[in-house]
Tab-separated table of C-alpha atoms in Angstrom:
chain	number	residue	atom	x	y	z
T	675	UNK	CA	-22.271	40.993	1.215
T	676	UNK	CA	-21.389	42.194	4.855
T	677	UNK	CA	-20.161	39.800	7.319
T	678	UNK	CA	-23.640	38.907	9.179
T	679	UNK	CA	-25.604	38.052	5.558
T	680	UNK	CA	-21.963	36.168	5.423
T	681	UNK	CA	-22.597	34.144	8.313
T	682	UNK	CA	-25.868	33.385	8.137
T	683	UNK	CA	-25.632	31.793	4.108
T	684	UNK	CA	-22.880	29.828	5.524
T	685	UNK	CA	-24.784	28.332	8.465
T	686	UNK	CA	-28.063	28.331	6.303
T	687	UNK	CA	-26.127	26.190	3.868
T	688	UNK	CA	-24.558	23.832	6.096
T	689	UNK	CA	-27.655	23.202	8.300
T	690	UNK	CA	-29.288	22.030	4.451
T	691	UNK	CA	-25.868	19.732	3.564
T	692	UNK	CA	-26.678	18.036	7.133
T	693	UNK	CA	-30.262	17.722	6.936
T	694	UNK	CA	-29.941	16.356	3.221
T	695	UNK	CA	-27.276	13.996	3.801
T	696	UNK	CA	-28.962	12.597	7.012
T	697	UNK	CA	-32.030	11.942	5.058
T	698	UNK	CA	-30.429	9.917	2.065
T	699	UNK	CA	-28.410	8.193	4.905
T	700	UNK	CA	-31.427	6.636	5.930
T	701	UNK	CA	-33.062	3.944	4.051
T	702	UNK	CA	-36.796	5.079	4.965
T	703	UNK	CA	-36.485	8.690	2.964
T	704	UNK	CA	-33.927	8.140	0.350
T	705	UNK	CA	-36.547	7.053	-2.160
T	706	UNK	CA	-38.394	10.027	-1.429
T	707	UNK	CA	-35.058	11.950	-1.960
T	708	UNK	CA	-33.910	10.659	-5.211
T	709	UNK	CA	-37.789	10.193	-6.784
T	710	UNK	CA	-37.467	14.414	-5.945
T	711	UNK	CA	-34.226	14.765	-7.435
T	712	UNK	CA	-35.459	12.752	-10.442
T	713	UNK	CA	-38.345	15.212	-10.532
T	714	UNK	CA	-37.073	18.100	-10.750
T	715	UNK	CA	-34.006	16.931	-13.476
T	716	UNK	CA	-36.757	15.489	-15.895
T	717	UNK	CA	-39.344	18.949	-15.306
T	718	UNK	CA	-36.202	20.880	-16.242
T	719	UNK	CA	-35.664	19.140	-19.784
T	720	UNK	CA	-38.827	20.675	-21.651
T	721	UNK	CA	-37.648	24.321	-20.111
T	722	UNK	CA	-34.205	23.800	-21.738
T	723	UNK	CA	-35.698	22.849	-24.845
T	724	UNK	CA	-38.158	25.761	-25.085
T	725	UNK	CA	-35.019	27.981	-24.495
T	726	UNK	CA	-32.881	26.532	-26.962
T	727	UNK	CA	-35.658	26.334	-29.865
T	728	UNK	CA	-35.805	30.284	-28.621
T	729	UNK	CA	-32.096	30.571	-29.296
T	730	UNK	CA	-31.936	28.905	-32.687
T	731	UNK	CA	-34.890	30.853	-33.845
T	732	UNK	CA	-32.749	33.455	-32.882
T	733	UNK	CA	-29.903	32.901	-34.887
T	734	UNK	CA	-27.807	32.524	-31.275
T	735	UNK	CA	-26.367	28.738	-32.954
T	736	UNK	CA	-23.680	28.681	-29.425
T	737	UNK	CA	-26.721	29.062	-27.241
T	738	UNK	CA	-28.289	26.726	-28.943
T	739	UNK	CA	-25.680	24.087	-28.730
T	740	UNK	CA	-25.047	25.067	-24.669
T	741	UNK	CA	-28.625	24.166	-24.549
T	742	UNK	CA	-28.904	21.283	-26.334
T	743	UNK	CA	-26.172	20.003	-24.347
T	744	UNK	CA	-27.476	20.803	-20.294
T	745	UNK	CA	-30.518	19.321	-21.864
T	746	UNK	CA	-28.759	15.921	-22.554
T	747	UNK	CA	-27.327	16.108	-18.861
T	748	UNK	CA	-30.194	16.806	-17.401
T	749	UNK	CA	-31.896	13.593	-18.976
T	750	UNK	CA	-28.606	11.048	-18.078
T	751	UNK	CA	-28.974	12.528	-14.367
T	752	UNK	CA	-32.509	11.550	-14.581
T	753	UNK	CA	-31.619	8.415	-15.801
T	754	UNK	CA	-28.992	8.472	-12.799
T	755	UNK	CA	-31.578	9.369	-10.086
T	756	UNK	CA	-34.112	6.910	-11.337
């Protein structure tokens, strides 16, 4: 990565941290914010799963496990966001 593409991921990224921490500041668009966040943890579950019945038909048990696991996080952060 040269030093421009460098620059430019570093002020894309911080221009997002300000723009998504002023919004959850304020009480009009933090629902909005954490119903999206709850979203997107809850569409990842059934992905996970799908992955990790692909992995134990596999005979890949560790994958299986990993998966199993994220899966589990993903639902207590849903739980979290909600």
């Amino acid at each position: 990565m040269n030093l421009l593409t460098y620059s430019l991921h570093l002020l894309g990224s911080g221009v997002n941290a300000y723009i998504l921490a002023r919004q959850l500041r304020d009480p009009l668009t933090r629902p909005n914010i954490l119903a999206g966040y709850q979203l997107a943890e809850s569409g990842a579950v059934p992905f996970l799963e799908a992955l990790r019945d692909r992995a134990a038909n596999e005979g890949d048990t560790w994958l299986a496990d990993r998966l199993t696991r994220h899966a589990a996080d993903e639902k207590r952060h849903r739980l979290i966001f909600a």
